[in-house]
mmCIF file with all atom_site columns, C-alpha atoms and ligand atoms in Angstrom:
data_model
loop_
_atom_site.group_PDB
_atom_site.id
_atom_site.type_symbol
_atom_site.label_atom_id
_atom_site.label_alt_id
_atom_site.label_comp_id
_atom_site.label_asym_id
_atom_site.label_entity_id
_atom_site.label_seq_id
_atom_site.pdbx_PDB_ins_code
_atom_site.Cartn_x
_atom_site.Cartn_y
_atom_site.Cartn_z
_atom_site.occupancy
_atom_site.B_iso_or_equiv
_atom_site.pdbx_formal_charge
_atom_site.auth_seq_id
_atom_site.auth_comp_id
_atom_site.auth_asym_id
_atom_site.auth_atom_id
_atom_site.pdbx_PDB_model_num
ATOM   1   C  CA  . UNK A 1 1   ? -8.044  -10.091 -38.081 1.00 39.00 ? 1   UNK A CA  1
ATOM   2   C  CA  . UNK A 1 2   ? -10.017 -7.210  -36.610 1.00 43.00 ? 2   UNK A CA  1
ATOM   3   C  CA  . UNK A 1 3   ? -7.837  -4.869  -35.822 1.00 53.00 ? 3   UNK A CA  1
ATOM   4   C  CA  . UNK A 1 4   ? -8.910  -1.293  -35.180 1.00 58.00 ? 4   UNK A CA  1
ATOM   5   C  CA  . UNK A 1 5   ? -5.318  0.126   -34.716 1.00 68.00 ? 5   UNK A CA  1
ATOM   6   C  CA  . UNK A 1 6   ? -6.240  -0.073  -30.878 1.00 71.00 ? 6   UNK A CA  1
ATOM   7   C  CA  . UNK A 1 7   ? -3.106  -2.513  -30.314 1.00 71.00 ? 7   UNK A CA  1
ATOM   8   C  CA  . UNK A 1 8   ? -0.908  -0.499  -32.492 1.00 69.00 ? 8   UNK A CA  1
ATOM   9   C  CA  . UNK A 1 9   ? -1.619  2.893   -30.532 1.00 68.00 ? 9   UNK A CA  1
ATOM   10  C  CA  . UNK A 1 10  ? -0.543  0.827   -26.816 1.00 70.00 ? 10  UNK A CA  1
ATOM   11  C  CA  . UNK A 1 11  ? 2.260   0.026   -28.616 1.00 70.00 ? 11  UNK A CA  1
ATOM   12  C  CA  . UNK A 1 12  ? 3.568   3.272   -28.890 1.00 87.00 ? 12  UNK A CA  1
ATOM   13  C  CA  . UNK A 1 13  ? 2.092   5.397   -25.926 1.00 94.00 ? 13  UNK A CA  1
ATOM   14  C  CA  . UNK A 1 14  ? 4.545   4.190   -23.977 1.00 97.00 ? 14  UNK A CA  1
ATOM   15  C  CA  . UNK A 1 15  ? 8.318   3.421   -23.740 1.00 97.00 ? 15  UNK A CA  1
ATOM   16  C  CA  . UNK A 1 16  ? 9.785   1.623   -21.319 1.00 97.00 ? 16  UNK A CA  1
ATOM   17  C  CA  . UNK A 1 17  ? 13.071  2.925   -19.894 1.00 97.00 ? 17  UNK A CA  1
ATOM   18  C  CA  . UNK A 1 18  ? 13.825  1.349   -16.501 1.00 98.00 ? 18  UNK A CA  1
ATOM   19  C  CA  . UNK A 1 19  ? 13.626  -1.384  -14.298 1.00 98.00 ? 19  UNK A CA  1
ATOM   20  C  CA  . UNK A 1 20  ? 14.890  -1.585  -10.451 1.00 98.00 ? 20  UNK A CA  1
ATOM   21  C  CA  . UNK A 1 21  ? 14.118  -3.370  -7.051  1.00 98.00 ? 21  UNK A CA  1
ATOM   22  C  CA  . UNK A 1 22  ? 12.632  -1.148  -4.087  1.00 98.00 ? 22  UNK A CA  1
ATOM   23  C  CA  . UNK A 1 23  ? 12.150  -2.012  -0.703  1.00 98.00 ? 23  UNK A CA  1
ATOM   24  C  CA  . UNK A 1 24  ? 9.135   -0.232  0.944   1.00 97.00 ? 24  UNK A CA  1
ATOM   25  C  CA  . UNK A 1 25  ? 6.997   -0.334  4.112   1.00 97.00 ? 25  UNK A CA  1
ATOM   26  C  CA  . UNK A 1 26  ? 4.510   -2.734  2.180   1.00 97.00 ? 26  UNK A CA  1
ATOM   27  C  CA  . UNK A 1 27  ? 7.311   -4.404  0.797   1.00 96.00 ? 27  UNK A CA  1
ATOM   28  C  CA  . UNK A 1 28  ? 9.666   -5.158  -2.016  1.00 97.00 ? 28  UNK A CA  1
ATOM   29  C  CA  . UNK A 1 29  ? 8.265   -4.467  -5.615  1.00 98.00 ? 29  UNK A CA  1
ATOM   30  C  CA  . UNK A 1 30  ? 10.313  -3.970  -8.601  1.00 98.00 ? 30  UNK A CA  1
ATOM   31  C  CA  . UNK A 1 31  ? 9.272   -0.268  -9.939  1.00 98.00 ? 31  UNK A CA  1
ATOM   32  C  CA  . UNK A 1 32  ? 9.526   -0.249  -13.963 1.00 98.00 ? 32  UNK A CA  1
ATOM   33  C  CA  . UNK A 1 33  ? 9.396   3.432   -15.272 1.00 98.00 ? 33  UNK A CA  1
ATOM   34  C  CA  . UNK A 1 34  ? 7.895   4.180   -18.203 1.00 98.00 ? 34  UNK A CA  1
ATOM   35  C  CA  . UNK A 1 35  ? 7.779   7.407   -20.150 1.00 98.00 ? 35  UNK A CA  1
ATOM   36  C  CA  . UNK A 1 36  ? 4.286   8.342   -21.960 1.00 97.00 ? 36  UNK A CA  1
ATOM   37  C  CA  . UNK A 1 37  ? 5.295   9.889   -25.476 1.00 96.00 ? 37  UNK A CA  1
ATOM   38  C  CA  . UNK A 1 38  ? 1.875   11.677  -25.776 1.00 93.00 ? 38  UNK A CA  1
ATOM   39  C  CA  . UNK A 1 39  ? 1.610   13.181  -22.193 1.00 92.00 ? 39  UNK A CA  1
ATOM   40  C  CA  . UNK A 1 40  ? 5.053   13.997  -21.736 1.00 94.00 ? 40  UNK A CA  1
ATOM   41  C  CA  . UNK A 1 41  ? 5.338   12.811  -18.388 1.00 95.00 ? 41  UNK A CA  1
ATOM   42  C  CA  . UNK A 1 42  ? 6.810   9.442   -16.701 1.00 97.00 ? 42  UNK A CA  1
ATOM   43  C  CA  . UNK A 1 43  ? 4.859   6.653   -14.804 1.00 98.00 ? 43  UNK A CA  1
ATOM   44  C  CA  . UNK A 1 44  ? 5.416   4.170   -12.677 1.00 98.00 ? 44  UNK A CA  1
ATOM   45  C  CA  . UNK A 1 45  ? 4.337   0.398   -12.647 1.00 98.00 ? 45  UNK A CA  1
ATOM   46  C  CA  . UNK A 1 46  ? 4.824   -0.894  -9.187  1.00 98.00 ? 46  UNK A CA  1
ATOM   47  C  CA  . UNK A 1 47  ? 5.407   -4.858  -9.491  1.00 98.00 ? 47  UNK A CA  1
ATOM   48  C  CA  . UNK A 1 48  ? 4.947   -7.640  -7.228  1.00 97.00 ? 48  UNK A CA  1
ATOM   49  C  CA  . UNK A 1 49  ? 5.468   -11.211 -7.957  1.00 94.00 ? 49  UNK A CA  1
ATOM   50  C  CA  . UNK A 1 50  ? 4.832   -12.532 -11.750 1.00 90.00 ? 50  UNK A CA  1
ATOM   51  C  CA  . UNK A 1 51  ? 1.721   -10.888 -12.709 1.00 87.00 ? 51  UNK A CA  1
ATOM   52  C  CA  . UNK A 1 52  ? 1.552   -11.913 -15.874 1.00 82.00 ? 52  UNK A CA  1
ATOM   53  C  CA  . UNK A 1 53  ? -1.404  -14.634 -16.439 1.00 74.00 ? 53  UNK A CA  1
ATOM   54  C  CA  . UNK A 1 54  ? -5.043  -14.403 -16.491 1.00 80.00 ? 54  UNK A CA  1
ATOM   55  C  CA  . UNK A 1 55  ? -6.461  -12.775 -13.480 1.00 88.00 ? 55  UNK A CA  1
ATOM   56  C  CA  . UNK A 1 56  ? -3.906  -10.370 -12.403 1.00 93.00 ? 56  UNK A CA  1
ATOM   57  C  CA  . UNK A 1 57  ? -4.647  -7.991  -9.572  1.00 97.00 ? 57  UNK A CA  1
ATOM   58  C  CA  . UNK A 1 58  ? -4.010  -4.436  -10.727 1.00 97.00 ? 58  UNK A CA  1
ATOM   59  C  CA  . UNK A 1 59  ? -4.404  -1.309  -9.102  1.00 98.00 ? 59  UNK A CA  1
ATOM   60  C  CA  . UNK A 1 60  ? -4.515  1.807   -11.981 1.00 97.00 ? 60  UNK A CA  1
ATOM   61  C  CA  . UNK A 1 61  ? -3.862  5.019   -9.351  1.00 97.00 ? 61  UNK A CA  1
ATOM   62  C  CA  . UNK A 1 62  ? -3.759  8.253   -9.997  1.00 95.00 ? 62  UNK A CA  1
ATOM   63  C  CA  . UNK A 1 63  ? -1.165  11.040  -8.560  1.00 96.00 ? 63  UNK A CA  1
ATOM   64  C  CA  . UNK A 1 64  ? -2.203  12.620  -5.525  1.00 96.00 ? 64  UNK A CA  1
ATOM   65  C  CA  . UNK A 1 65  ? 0.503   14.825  -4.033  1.00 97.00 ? 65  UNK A CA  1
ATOM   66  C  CA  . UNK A 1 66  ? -1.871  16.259  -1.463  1.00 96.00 ? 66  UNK A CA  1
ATOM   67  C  CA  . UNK A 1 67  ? -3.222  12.810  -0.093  1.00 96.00 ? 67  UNK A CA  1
ATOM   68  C  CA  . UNK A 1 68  ? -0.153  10.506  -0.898  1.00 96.00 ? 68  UNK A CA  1
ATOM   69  C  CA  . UNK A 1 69  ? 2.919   13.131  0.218   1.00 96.00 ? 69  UNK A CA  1
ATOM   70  C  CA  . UNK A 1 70  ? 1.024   15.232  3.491   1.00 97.00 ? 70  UNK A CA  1
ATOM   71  C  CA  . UNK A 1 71  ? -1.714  13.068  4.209   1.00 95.00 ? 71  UNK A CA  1
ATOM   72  C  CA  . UNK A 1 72  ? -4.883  15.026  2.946   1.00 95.00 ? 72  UNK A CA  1
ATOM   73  C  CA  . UNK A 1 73  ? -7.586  14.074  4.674   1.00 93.00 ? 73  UNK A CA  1
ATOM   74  C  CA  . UNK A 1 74  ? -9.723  15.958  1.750   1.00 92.00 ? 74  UNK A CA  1
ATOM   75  C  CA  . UNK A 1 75  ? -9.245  12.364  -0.281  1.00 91.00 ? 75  UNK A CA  1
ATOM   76  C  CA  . UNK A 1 76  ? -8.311  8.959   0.339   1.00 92.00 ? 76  UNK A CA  1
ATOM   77  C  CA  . UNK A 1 77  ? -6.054  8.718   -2.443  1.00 94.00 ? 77  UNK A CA  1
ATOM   78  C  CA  . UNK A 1 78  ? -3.519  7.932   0.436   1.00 96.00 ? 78  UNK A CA  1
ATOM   79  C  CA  . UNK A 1 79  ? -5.181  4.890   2.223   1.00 95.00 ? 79  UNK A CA  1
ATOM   80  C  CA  . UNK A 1 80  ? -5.947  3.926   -1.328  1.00 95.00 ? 80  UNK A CA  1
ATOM   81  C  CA  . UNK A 1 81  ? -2.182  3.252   -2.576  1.00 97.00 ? 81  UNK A CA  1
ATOM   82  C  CA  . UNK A 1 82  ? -1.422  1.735   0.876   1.00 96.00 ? 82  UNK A CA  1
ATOM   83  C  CA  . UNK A 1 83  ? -4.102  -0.743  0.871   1.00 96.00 ? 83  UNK A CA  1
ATOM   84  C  CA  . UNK A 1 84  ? -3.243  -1.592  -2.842  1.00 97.00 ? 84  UNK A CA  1
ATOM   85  C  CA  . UNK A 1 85  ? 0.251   -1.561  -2.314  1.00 98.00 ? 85  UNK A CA  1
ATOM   86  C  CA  . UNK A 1 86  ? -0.433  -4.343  0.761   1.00 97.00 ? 86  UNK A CA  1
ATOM   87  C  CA  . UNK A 1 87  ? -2.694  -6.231  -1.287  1.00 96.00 ? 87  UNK A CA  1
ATOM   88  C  CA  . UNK A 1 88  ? -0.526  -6.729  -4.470  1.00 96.00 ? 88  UNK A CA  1
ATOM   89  C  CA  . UNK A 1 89  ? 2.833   -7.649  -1.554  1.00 96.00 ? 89  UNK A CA  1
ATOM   90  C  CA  . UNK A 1 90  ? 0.393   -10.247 -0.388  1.00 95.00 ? 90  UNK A CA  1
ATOM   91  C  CA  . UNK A 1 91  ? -1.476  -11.427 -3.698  1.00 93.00 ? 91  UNK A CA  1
ATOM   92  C  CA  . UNK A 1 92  ? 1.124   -10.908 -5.939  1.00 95.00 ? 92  UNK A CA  1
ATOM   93  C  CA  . UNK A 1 93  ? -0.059  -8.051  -8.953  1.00 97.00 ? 93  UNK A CA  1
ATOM   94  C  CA  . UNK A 1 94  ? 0.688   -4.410  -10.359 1.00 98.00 ? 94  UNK A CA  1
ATOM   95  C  CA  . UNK A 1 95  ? -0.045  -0.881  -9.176  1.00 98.00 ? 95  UNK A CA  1
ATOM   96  C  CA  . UNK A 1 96  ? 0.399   1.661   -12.158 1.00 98.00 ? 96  UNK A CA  1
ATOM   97  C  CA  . UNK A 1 97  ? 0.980   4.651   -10.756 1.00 98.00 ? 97  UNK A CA  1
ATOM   98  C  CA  . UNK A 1 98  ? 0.158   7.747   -13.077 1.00 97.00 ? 98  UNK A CA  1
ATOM   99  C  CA  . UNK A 1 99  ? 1.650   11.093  -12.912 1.00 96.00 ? 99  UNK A CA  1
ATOM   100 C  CA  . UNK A 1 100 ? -0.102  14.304  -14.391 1.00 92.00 ? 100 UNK A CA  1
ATOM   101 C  CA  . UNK A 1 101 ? -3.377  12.780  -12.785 1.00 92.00 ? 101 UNK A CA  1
ATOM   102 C  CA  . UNK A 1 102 ? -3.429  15.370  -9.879  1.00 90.00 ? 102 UNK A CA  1
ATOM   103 C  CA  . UNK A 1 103 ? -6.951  16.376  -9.231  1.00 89.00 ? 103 UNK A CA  1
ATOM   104 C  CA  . UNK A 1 104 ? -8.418  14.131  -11.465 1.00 88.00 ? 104 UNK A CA  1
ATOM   105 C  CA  . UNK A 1 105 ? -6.368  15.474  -14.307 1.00 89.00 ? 105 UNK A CA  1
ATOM   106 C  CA  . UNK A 1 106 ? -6.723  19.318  -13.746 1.00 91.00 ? 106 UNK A CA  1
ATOM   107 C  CA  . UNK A 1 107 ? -3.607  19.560  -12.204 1.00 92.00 ? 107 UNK A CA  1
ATOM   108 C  CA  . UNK A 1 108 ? -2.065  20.979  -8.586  1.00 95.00 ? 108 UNK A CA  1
ATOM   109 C  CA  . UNK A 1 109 ? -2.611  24.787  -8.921  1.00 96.00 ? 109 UNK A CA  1
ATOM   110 C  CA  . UNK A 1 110 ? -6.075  24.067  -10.153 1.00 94.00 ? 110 UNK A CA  1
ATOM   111 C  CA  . UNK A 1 111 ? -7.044  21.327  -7.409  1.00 93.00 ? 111 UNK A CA  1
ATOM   112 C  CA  . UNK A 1 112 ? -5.952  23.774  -4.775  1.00 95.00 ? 112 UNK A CA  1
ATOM   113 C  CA  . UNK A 1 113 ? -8.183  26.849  -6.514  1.00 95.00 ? 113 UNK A CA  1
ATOM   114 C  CA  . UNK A 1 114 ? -11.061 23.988  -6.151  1.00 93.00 ? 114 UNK A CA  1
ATOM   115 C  CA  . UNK A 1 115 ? -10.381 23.329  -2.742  1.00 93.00 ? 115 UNK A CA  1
ATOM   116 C  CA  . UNK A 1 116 ? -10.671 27.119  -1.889  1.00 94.00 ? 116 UNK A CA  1
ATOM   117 C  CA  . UNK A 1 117 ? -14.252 27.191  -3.605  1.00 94.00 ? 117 UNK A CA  1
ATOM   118 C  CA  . UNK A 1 118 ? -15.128 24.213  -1.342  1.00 92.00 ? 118 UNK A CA  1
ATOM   119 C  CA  . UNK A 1 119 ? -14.418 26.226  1.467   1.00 93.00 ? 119 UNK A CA  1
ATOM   120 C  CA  . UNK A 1 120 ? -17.544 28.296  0.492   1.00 92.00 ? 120 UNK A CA  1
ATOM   121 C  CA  . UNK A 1 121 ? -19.689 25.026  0.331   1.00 91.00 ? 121 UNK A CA  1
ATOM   122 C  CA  . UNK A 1 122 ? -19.368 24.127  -3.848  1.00 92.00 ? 122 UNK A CA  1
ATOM   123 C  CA  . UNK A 1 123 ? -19.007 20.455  -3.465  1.00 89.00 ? 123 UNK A CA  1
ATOM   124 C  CA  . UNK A 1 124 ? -15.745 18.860  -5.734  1.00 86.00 ? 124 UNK A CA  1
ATOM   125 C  CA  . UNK A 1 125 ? -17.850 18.408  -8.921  1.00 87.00 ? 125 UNK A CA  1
ATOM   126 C  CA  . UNK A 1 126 ? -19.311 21.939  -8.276  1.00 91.00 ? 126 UNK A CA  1
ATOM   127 C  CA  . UNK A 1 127 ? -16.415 23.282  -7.744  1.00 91.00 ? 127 UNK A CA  1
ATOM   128 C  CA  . UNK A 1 128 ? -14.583 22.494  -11.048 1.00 89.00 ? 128 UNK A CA  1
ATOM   129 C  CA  . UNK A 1 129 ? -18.011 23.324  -12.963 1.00 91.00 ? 129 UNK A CA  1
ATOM   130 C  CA  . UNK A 1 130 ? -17.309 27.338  -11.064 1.00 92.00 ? 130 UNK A CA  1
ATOM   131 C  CA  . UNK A 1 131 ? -13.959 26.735  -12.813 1.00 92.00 ? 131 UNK A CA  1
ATOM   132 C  CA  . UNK A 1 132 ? -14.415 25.700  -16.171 1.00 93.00 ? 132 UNK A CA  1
ATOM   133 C  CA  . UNK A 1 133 ? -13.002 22.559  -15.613 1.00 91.00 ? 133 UNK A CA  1
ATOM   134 C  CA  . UNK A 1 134 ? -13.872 19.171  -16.575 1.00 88.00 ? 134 UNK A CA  1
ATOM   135 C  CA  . UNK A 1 135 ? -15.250 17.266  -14.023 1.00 85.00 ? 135 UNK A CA  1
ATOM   136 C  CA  . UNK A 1 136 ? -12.738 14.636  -14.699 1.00 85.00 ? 136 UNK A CA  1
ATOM   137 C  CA  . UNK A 1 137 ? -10.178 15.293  -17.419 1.00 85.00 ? 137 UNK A CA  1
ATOM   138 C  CA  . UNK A 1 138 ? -8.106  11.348  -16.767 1.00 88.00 ? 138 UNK A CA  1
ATOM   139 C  CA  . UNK A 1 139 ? -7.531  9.590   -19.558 1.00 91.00 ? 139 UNK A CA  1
ATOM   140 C  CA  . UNK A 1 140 ? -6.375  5.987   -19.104 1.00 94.00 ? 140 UNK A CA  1
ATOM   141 C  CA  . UNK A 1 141 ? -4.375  5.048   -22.537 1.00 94.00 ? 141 UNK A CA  1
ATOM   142 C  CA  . UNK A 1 142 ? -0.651  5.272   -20.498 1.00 96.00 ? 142 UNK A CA  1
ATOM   143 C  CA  . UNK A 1 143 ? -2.321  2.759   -18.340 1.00 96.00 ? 143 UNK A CA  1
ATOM   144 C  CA  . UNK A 1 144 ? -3.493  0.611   -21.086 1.00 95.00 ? 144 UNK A CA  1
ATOM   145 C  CA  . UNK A 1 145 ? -0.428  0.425   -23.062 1.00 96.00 ? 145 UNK A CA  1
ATOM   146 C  CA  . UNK A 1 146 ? 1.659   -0.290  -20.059 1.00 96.00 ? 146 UNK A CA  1
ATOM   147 C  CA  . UNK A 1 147 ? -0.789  -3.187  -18.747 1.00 95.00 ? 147 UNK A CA  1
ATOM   148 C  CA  . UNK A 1 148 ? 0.125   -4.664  -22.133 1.00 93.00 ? 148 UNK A CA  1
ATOM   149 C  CA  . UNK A 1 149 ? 3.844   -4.225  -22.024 1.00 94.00 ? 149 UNK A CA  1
ATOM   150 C  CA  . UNK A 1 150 ? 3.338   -6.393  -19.018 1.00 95.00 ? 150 UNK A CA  1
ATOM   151 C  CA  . UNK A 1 151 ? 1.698   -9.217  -20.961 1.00 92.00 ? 151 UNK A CA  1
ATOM   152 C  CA  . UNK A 1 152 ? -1.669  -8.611  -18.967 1.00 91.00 ? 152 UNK A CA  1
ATOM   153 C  CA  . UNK A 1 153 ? -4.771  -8.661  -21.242 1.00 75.00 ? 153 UNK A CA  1
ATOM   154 C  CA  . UNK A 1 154 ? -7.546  -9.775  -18.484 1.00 90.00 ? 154 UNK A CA  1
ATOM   155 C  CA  . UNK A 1 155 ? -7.129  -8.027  -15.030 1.00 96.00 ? 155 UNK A CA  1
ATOM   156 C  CA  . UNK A 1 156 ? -8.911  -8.246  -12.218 1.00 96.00 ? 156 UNK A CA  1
ATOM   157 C  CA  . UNK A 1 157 ? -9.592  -4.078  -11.208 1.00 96.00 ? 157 UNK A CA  1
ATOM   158 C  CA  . UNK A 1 158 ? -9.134  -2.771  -7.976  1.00 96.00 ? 158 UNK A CA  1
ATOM   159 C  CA  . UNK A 1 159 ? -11.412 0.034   -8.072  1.00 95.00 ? 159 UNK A CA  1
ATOM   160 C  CA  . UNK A 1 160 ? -14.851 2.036   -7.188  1.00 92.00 ? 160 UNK A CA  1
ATOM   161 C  CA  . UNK A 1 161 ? -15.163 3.886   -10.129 1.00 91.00 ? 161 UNK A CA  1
ATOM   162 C  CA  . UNK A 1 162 ? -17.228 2.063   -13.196 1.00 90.00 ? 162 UNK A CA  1
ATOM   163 C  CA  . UNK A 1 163 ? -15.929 4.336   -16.088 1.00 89.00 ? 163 UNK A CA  1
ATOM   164 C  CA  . UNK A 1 164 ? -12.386 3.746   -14.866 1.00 92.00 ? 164 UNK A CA  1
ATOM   165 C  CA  . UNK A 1 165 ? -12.847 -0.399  -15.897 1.00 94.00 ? 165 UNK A CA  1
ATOM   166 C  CA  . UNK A 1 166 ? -14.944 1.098   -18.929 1.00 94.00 ? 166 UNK A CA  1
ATOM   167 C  CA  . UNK A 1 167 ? -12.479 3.450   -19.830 1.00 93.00 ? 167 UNK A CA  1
ATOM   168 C  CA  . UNK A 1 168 ? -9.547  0.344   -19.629 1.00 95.00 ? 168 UNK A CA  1
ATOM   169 C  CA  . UNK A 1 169 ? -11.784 -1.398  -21.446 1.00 95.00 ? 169 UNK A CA  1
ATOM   170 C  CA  . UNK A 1 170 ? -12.087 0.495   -24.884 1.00 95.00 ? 170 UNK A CA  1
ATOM   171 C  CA  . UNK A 1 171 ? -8.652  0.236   -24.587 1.00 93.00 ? 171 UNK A CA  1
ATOM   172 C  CA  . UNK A 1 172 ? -8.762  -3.309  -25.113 1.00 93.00 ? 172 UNK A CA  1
ATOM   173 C  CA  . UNK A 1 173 ? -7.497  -4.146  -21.587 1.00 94.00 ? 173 UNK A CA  1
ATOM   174 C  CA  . UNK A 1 174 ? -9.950  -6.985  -20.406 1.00 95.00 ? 174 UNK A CA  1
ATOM   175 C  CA  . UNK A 1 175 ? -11.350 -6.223  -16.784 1.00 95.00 ? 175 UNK A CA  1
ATOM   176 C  CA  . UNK A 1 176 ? -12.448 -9.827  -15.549 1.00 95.00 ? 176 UNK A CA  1
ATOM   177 C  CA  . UNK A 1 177 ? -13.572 -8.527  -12.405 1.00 94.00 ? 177 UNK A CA  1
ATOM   178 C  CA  . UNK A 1 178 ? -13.935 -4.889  -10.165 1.00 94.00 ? 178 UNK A CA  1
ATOM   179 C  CA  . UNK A 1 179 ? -12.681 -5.348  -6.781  1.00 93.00 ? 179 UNK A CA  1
ATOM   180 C  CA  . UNK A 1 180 ? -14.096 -2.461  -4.220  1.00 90.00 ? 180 UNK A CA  1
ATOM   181 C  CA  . UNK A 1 181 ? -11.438 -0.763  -2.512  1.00 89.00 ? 181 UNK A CA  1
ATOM   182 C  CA  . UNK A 1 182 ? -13.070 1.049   0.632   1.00 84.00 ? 182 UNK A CA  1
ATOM   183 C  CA  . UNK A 1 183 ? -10.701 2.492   2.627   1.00 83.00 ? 183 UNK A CA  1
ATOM   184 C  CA  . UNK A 1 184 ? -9.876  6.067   4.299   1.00 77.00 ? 184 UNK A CA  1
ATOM   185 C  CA  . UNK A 1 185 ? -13.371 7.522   5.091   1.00 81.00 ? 185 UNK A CA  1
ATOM   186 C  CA  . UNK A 1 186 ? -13.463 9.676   7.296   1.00 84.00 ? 186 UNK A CA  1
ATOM   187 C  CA  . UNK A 1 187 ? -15.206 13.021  8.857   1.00 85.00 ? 187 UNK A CA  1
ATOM   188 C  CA  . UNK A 1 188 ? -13.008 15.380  6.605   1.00 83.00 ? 188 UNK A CA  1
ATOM   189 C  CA  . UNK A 1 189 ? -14.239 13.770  3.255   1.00 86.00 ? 189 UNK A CA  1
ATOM   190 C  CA  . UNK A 1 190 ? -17.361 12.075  3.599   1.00 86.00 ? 190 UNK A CA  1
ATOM   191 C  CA  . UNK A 1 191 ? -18.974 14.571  2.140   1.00 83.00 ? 191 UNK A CA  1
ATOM   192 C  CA  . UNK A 1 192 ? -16.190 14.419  -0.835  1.00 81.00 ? 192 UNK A CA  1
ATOM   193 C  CA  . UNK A 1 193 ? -16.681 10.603  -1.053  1.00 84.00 ? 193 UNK A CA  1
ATOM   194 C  CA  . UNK A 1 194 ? -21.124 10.850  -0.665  1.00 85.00 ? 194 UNK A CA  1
ATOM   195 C  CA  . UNK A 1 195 ? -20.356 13.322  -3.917  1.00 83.00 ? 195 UNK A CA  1
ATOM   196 C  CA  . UNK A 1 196 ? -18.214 10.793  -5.445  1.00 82.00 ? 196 UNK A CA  1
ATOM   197 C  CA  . UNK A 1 197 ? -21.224 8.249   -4.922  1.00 88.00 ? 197 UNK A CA  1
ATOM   198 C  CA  . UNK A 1 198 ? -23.969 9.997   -5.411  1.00 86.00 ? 198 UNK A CA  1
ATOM   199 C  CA  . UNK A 1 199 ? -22.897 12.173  -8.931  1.00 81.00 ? 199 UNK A CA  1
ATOM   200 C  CA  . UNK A 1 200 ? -20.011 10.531  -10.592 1.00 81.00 ? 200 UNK A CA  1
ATOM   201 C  CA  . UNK A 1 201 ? -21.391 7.041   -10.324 1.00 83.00 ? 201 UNK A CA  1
ATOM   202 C  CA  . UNK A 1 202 ? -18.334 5.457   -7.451  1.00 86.00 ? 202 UNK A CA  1
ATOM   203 C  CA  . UNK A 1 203 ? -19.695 2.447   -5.952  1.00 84.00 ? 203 UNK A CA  1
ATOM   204 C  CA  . UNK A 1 204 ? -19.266 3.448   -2.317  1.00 83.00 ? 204 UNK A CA  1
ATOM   205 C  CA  . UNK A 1 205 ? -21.028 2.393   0.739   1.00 79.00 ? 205 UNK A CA  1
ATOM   206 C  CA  . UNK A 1 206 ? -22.256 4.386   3.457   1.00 69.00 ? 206 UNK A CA  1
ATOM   207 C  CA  . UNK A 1 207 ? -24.062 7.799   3.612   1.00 53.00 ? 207 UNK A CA  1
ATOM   208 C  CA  . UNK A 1 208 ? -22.203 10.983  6.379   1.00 44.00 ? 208 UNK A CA  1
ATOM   209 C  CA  . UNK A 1 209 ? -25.518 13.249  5.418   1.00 44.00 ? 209 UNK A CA  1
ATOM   210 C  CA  . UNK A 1 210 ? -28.035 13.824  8.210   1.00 42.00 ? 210 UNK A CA  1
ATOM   211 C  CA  . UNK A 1 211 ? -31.393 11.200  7.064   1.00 41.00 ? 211 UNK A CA  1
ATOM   212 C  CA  . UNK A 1 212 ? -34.380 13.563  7.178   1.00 40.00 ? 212 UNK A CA  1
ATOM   213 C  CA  . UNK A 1 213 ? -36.417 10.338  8.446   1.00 43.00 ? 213 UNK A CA  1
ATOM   214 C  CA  . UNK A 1 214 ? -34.485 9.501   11.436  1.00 38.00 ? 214 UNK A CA  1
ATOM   215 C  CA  . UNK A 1 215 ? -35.268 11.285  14.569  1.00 38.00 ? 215 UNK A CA  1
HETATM 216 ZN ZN1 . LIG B 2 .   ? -6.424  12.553  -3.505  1.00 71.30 ? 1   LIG B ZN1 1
#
């Protein structure tokens, strides 16, 4: 036995307090709400099918009231929980949904006060550096410890982001396999997305900037 306490900490991150069917526009999931003792807040794990298994196809999303509730076309948090919410109706698989993640983990008030410095042409990463803000303040242990309650140890990721399947990783959730989930570009947030690309390390195709070596 090798046990660095890692199983012992998922086991108590989380509670789990309720289970209940939902019909939706993608279809009908059972929603199991959990409440995350060290963050204080409640997330959701959206269910479809019998996940549990090797191989599971899991969707770890984080809050986005601005893309998600109005349609933001600053993000494509929105298109992103569609997509994964049609993919696990079809597939069968989880989308844990996690509250207290709004932008990236600095909150609402803040996300807006970095959307205002983007107006004067400080790109998202920029703009939380003006703010003394982390550039991403998300930590995924909720997530973990709820992909465990489930029973699922290896998962396959649907995801751009490398140090989110890292990240699940040192918290002993195995990812099998990182599924690219492009969806929602667009005019408004190419520039948003290029940044996600280009300085956080997203594996994202495509590039809106002008190419100094085309005509
Ligand atoms: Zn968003």
């Amino acid at each position: 036995m090798n046990d660095d306490g890692t199983s012992a900490r998922r086991a108590t991150r989380v509670s789990f307090e309720v289970e209940t069917l939902v019909p939706t526009v993608h279809g009908e999931f059972r929603f199991r709400a959990y409440h995350d003792r060290v963050a204080g807040t409640d997330h959701l794990a959206v269910v479809s099918g019998d996940p549990s298994g090797p191989g599971a196809l899991v969707r770890v999303h984080s809050e986005c009231l601005t893309g998600e509730a109005f349609g933001s076309l600053k993000c494509e948090c929105g298109p992103q929980l569609d997509a994964a919410l049609d993919l696990i109706a079809q597939h069968g698989g989880v989308v844990v949904y996690l509250r207290g993640h709004e932008g990236r983990g600095i909150g609402l008030l803040n996300k807006l006060r970095a959307y205002r410095l983007q107006e004067s042409g400080l790109d998202t990463l920029e703009a939380n550096m003006a703010l003394q803000l982390p550039v991403d303040a998300r930590e995924y242990g909720a997530a973990a410890a709820i992909l465990a309650e489930l029973g699922l140890t290896g998962i396959r990721l649907l995801t751009n982001n490398p140090d989110k399947v890292t990240q699940l990783e040192e918290h002993g959730i195995t990812v099998t396999e990182r599924v690219p989930l492009i969806v929602g570009r667009g005019d408004e947030n190419a520039g948003y997305l290029d940044t996600k690309r280009d300085r956080m390390g997203h594996q994202l195709p495509g590039d809106s900037r002008p190419n100094p070596m085309s005509p």
